[in-house]
Short mmCIF file of C-alpha atoms in Angstrom, two decimals:
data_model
loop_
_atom_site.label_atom_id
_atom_site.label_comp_id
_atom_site.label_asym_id
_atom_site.label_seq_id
_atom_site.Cartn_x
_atom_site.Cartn_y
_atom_site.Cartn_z
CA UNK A 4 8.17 0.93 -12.15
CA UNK A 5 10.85 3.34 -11.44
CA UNK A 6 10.91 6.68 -12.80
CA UNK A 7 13.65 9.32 -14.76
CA UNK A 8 12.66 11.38 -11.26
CA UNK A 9 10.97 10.86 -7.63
CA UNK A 10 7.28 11.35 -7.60
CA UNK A 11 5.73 13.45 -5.62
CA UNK A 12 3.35 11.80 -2.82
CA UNK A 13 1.07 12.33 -0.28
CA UNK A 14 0.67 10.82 3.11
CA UNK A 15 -2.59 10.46 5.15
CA UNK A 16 -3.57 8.16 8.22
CA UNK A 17 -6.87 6.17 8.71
CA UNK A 18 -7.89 3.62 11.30
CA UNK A 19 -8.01 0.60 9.16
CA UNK A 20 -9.21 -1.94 12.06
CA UNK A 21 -10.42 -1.69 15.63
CA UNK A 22 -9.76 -5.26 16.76
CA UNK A 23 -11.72 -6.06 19.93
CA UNK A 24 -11.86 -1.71 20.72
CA UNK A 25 -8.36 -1.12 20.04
CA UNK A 26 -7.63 1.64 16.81
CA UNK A 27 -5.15 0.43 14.76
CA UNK A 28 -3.93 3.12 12.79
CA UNK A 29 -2.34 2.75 8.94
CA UNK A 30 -0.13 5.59 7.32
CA UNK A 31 -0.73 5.69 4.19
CA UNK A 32 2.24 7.27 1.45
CA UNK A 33 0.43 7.18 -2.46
CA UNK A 34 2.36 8.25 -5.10
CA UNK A 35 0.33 10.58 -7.06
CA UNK A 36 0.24 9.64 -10.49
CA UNK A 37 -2.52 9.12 -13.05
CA UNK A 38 -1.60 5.41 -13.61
CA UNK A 39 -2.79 2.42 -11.04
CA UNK A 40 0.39 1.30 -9.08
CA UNK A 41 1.29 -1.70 -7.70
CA UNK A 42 0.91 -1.25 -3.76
CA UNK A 43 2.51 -2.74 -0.39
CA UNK A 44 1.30 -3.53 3.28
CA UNK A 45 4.71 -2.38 5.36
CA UNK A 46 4.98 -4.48 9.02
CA UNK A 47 7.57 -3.24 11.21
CA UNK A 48 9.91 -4.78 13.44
CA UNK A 49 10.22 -4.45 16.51
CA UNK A 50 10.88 -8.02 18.53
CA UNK A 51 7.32 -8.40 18.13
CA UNK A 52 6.80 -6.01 21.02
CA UNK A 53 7.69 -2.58 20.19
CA UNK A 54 8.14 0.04 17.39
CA UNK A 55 5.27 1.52 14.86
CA UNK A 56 3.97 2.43 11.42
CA UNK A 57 6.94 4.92 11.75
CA UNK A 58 9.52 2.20 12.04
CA UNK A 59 10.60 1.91 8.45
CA UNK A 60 9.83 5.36 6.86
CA UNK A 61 13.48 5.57 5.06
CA UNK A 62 12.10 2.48 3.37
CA UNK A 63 8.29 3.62 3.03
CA UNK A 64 9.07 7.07 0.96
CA UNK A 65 11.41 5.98 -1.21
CA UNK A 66 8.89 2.92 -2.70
CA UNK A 67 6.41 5.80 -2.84
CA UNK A 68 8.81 8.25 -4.48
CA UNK A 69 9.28 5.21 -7.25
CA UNK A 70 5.37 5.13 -7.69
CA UNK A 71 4.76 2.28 -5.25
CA UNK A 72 1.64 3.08 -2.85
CA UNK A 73 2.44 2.11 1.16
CA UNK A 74 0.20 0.74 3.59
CA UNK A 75 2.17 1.38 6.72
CA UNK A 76 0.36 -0.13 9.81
CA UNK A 77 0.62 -0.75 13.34
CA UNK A 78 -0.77 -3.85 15.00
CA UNK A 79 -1.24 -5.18 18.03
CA UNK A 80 1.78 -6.27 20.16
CA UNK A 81 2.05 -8.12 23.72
CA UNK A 82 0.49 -7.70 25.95
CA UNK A 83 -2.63 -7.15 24.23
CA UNK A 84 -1.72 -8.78 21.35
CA UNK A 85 0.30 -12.43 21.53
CA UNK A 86 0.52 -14.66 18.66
CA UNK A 87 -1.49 -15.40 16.32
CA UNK A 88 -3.37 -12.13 16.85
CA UNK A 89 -0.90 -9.47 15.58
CA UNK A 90 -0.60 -12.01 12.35
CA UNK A 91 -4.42 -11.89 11.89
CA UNK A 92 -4.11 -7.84 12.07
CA UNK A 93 -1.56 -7.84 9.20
CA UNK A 94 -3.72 -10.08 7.12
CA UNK A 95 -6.08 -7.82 7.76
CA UNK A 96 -4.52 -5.25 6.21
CA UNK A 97 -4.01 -6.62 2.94
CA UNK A 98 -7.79 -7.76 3.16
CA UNK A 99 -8.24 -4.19 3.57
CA UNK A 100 -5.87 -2.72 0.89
CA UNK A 101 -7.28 -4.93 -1.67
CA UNK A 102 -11.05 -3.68 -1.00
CA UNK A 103 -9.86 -0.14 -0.97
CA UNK A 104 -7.60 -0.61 -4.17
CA UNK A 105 -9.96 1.04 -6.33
CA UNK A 106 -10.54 3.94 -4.27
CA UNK A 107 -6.75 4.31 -3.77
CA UNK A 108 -5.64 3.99 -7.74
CA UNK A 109 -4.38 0.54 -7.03
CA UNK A 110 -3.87 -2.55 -9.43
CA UNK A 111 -5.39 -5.76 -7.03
CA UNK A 112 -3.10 -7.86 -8.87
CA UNK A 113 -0.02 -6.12 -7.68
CA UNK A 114 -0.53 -6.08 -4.25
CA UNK A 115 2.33 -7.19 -2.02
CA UNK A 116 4.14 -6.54 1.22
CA UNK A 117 7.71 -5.61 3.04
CA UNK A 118 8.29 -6.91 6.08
CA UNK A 119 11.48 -6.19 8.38
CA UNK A 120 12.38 -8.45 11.13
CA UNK A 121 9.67 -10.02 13.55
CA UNK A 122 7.31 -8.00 10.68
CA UNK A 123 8.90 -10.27 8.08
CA UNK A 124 8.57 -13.55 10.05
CA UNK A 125 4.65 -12.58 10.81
CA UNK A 126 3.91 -11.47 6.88
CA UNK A 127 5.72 -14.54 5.84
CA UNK A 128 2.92 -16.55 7.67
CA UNK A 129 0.78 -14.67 6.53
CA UNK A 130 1.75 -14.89 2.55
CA UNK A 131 2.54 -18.84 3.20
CA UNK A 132 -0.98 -19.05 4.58
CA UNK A 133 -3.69 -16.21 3.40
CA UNK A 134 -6.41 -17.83 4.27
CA UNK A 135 -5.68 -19.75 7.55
CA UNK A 136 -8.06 -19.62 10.09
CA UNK A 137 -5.83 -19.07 13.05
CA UNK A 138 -4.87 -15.74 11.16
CA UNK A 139 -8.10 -14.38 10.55
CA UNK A 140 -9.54 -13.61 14.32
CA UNK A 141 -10.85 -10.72 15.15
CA UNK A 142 -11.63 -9.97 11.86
CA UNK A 143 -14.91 -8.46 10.04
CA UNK A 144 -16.31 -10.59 7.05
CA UNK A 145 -14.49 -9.22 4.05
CA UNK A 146 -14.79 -11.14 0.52
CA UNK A 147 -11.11 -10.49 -0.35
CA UNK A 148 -7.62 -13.05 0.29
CA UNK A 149 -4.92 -11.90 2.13
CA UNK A 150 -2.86 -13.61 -0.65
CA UNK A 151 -0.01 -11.69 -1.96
CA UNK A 152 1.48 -11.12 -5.14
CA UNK A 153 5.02 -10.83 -3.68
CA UNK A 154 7.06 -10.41 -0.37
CA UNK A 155 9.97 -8.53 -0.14
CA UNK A 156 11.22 -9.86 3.79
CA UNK A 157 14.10 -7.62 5.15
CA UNK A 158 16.23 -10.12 7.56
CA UNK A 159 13.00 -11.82 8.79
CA UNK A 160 12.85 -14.27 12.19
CA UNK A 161 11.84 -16.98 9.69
CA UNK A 162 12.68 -19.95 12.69
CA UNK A 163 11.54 -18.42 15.96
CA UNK A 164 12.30 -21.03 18.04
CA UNK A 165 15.83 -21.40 16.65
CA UNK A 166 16.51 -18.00 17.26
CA UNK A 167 15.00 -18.45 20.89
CA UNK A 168 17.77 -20.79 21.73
CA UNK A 169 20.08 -18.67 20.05
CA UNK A 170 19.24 -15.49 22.02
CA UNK A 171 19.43 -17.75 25.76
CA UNK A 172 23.20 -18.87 24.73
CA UNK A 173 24.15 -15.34 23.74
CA UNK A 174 21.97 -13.56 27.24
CA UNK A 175 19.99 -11.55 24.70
CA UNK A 176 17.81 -10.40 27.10
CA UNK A 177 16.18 -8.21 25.70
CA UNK A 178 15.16 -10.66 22.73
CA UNK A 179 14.56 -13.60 24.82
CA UNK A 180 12.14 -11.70 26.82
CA UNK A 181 10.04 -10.43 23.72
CA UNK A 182 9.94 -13.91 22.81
CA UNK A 183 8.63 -15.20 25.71
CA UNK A 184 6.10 -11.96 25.82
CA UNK A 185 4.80 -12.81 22.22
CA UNK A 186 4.55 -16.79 22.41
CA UNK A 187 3.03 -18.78 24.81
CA UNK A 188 5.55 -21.49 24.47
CA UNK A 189 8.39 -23.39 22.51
CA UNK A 190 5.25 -26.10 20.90
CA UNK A 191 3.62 -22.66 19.67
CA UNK A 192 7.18 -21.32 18.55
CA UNK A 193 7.40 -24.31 15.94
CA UNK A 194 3.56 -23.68 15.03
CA UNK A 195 4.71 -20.23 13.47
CA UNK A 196 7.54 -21.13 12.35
CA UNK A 197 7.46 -19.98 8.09
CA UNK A 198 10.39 -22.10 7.68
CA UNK A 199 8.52 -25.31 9.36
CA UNK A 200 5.51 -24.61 7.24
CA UNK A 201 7.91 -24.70 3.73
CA UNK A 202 9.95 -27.85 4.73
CA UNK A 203 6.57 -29.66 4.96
CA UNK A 204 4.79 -27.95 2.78
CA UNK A 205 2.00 -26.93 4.77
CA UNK A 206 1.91 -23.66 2.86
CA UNK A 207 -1.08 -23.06 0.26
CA UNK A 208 0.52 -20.64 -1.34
CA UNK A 209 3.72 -19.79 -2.44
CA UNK A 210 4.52 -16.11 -3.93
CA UNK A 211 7.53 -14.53 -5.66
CA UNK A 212 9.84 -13.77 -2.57
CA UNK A 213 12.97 -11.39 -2.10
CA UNK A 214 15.09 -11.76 0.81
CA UNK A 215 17.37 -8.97 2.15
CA UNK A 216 20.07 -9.57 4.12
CA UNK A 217 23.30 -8.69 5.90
CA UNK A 218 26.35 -10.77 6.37
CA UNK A 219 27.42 -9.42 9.98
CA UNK A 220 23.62 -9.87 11.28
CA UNK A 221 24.50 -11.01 14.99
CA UNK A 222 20.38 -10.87 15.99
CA UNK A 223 19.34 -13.80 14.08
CA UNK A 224 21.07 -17.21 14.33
CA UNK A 225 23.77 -17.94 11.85
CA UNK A 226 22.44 -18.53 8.41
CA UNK A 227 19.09 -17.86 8.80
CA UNK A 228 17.72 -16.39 5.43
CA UNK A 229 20.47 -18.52 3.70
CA UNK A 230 18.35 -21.39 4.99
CA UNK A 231 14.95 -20.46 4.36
CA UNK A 232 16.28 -19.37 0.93
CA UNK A 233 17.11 -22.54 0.26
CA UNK A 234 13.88 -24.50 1.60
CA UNK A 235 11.69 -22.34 -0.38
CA UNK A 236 13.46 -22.80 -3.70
CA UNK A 237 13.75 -26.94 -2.72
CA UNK A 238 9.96 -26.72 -3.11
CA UNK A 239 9.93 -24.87 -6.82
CA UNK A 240 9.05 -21.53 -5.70
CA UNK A 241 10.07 -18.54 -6.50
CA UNK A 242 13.46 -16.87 -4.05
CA UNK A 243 15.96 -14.18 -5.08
CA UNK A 244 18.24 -14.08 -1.16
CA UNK A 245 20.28 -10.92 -1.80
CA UNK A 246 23.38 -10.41 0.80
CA UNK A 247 24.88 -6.99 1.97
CA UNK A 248 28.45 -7.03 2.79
CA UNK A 249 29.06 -6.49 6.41
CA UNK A 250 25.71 -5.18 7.17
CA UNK A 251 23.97 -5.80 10.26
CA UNK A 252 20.37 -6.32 11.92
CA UNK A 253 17.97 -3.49 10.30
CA UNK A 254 21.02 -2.06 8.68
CA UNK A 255 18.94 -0.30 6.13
CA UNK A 256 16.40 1.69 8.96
CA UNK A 257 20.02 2.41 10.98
CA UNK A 258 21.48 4.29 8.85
CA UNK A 259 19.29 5.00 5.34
CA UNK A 260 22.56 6.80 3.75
CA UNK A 261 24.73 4.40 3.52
CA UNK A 262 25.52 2.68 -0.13
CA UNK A 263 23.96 -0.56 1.23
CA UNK A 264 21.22 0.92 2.11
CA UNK A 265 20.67 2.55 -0.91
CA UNK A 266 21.20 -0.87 -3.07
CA UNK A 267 18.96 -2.79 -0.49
CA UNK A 268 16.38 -0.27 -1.83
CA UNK A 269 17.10 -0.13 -4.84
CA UNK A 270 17.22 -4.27 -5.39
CA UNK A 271 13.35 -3.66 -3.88
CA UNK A 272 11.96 -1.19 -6.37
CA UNK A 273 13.43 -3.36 -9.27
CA UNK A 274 11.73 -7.07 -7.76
CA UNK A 275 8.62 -5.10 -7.31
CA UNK A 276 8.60 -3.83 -10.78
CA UNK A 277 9.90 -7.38 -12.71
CA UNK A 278 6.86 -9.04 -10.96
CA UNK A 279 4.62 -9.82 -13.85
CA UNK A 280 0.45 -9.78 -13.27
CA UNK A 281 -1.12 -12.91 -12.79
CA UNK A 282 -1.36 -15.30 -15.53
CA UNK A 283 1.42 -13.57 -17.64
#
């Protein structure tokens, strides 16, 4: 997967959905290179109500420089878009990678995701649950899964209603707000809750997963990734929970330079390229 030297790339934007009128625009970074590459749908963080396709660039051109194609999108967020509908645009997206994967010199079968923060909590529904119905609104008939082949999730809200009651007893106001912007209550916090959905096994599938985290992450509730980490692997599946010495929240889109930063990134280009195809 990685190369003796960075690859050259382009980058180009498309509207890759238009959910109920509103153009949702995907930036696009492919690695140009002769040989079909494995590809990933990028979903931002953001609280669940702000940031872009832009959000995790530092993140976005280095996969591409190591001959990974990126699908960088942006989605709908409150108030147009509350849960599940921002969830259904990001399945959407891989939907939409995998029909274009031909067209783009992608493999099918190595088509996976990154996911930082509230964009790692809603891709983690998504990959636990392709082919939900409550994640599929809005969307045009397309024969392809949303099913991944992997998820890398960069400190992901993977227990949104824990971290609710976190951010009231630390006056995150800021946080508290966003969640009370995206969900429509704490009943509908547990529904989305990826960690819920692997303690009862309510997921239908069950990919290869690397989670990146920092040790001095004061945004999410204590422990948070250690946990999931730990469900997931209690059911048999597949978890590699890698830990960055006192790094925070988004340490790696903060400050791109720093040795953590480059390991974090690093630790990604080598899971993407150990993940064997389908069936091997």
């Amino acid at each position: 997967m990685q190369t003796s030297a960075p690859l050259d790339f382009t980058v180009e934007e498309c509207v890759y959905h238009t959910p109920r009128g509103i153009p949702l625009i995907a930036r696009i970074y492919r690695p140009k290179t002769e040989h079909k590459t494995a590809a990933v749908v990028d979903a931002h963080g953001g609280r669940w109500c702000a940031e872009d396709r832009l959000t995790n660039q530092a993140i976005d051109r280095t996969l591409a420089a190591s001959g990974v194609l990126v699908m960088a999108i942006d989605f709908r967020v409150p108030p147009e878009g509350r849960y599940p509908l921002p969830v259904s645009d990001i399945n959407f997206a891989v939907r939409w990678l995998k029909h274009h994967a031909s067209e783009l010199n992608v493999d099918p079968n190595r088509i996976g995701a990154v996911g930082t923060s509230s964009g790692g909590h809603q891709l983690l529904l998504t990959a636990l649950r392709p082919d939900d119905p409550a994640f599929t609104v809005d969307q045009p008939p397309m024969q392809q899964s949303a099913s991944l082949a992997f998820l890398i999730a960069c400190w992901p809200v993977s227990d949104p209603a824990k971290r609710y009651h976190y951010a009231l007893s630390k006056d995150m106001h800021d946080h508290v707000a966003c969640h009370e912007a995206y969900w429509a209550n704490r009943d509908q916090m547990e529904a989305g809750s990826p960690i819920r959905l692997v303690r009862e096994r309510q997921a239908t599938h069950w990919p290869p997963l690397l989670l990146i985290q920092g040790t001095e992450d004061v945004i999410l509730s204590p422990g948070m990734s250690e946990d999931f980490a730990e469900a997931y692997a209690e059911q048999g599946a597949q978890v590699t929970l890698k830990l960055y010495d006192g790094q925070g929240h988004t340490f790696i889109t903060k400050d791109p330079t720093t040795v953590a930063s480059h390991q974090a990134i690093a630790d990604m280009i080598a899971f993407i390229g150990a993940q064997p195809l389908p069936g091997k």
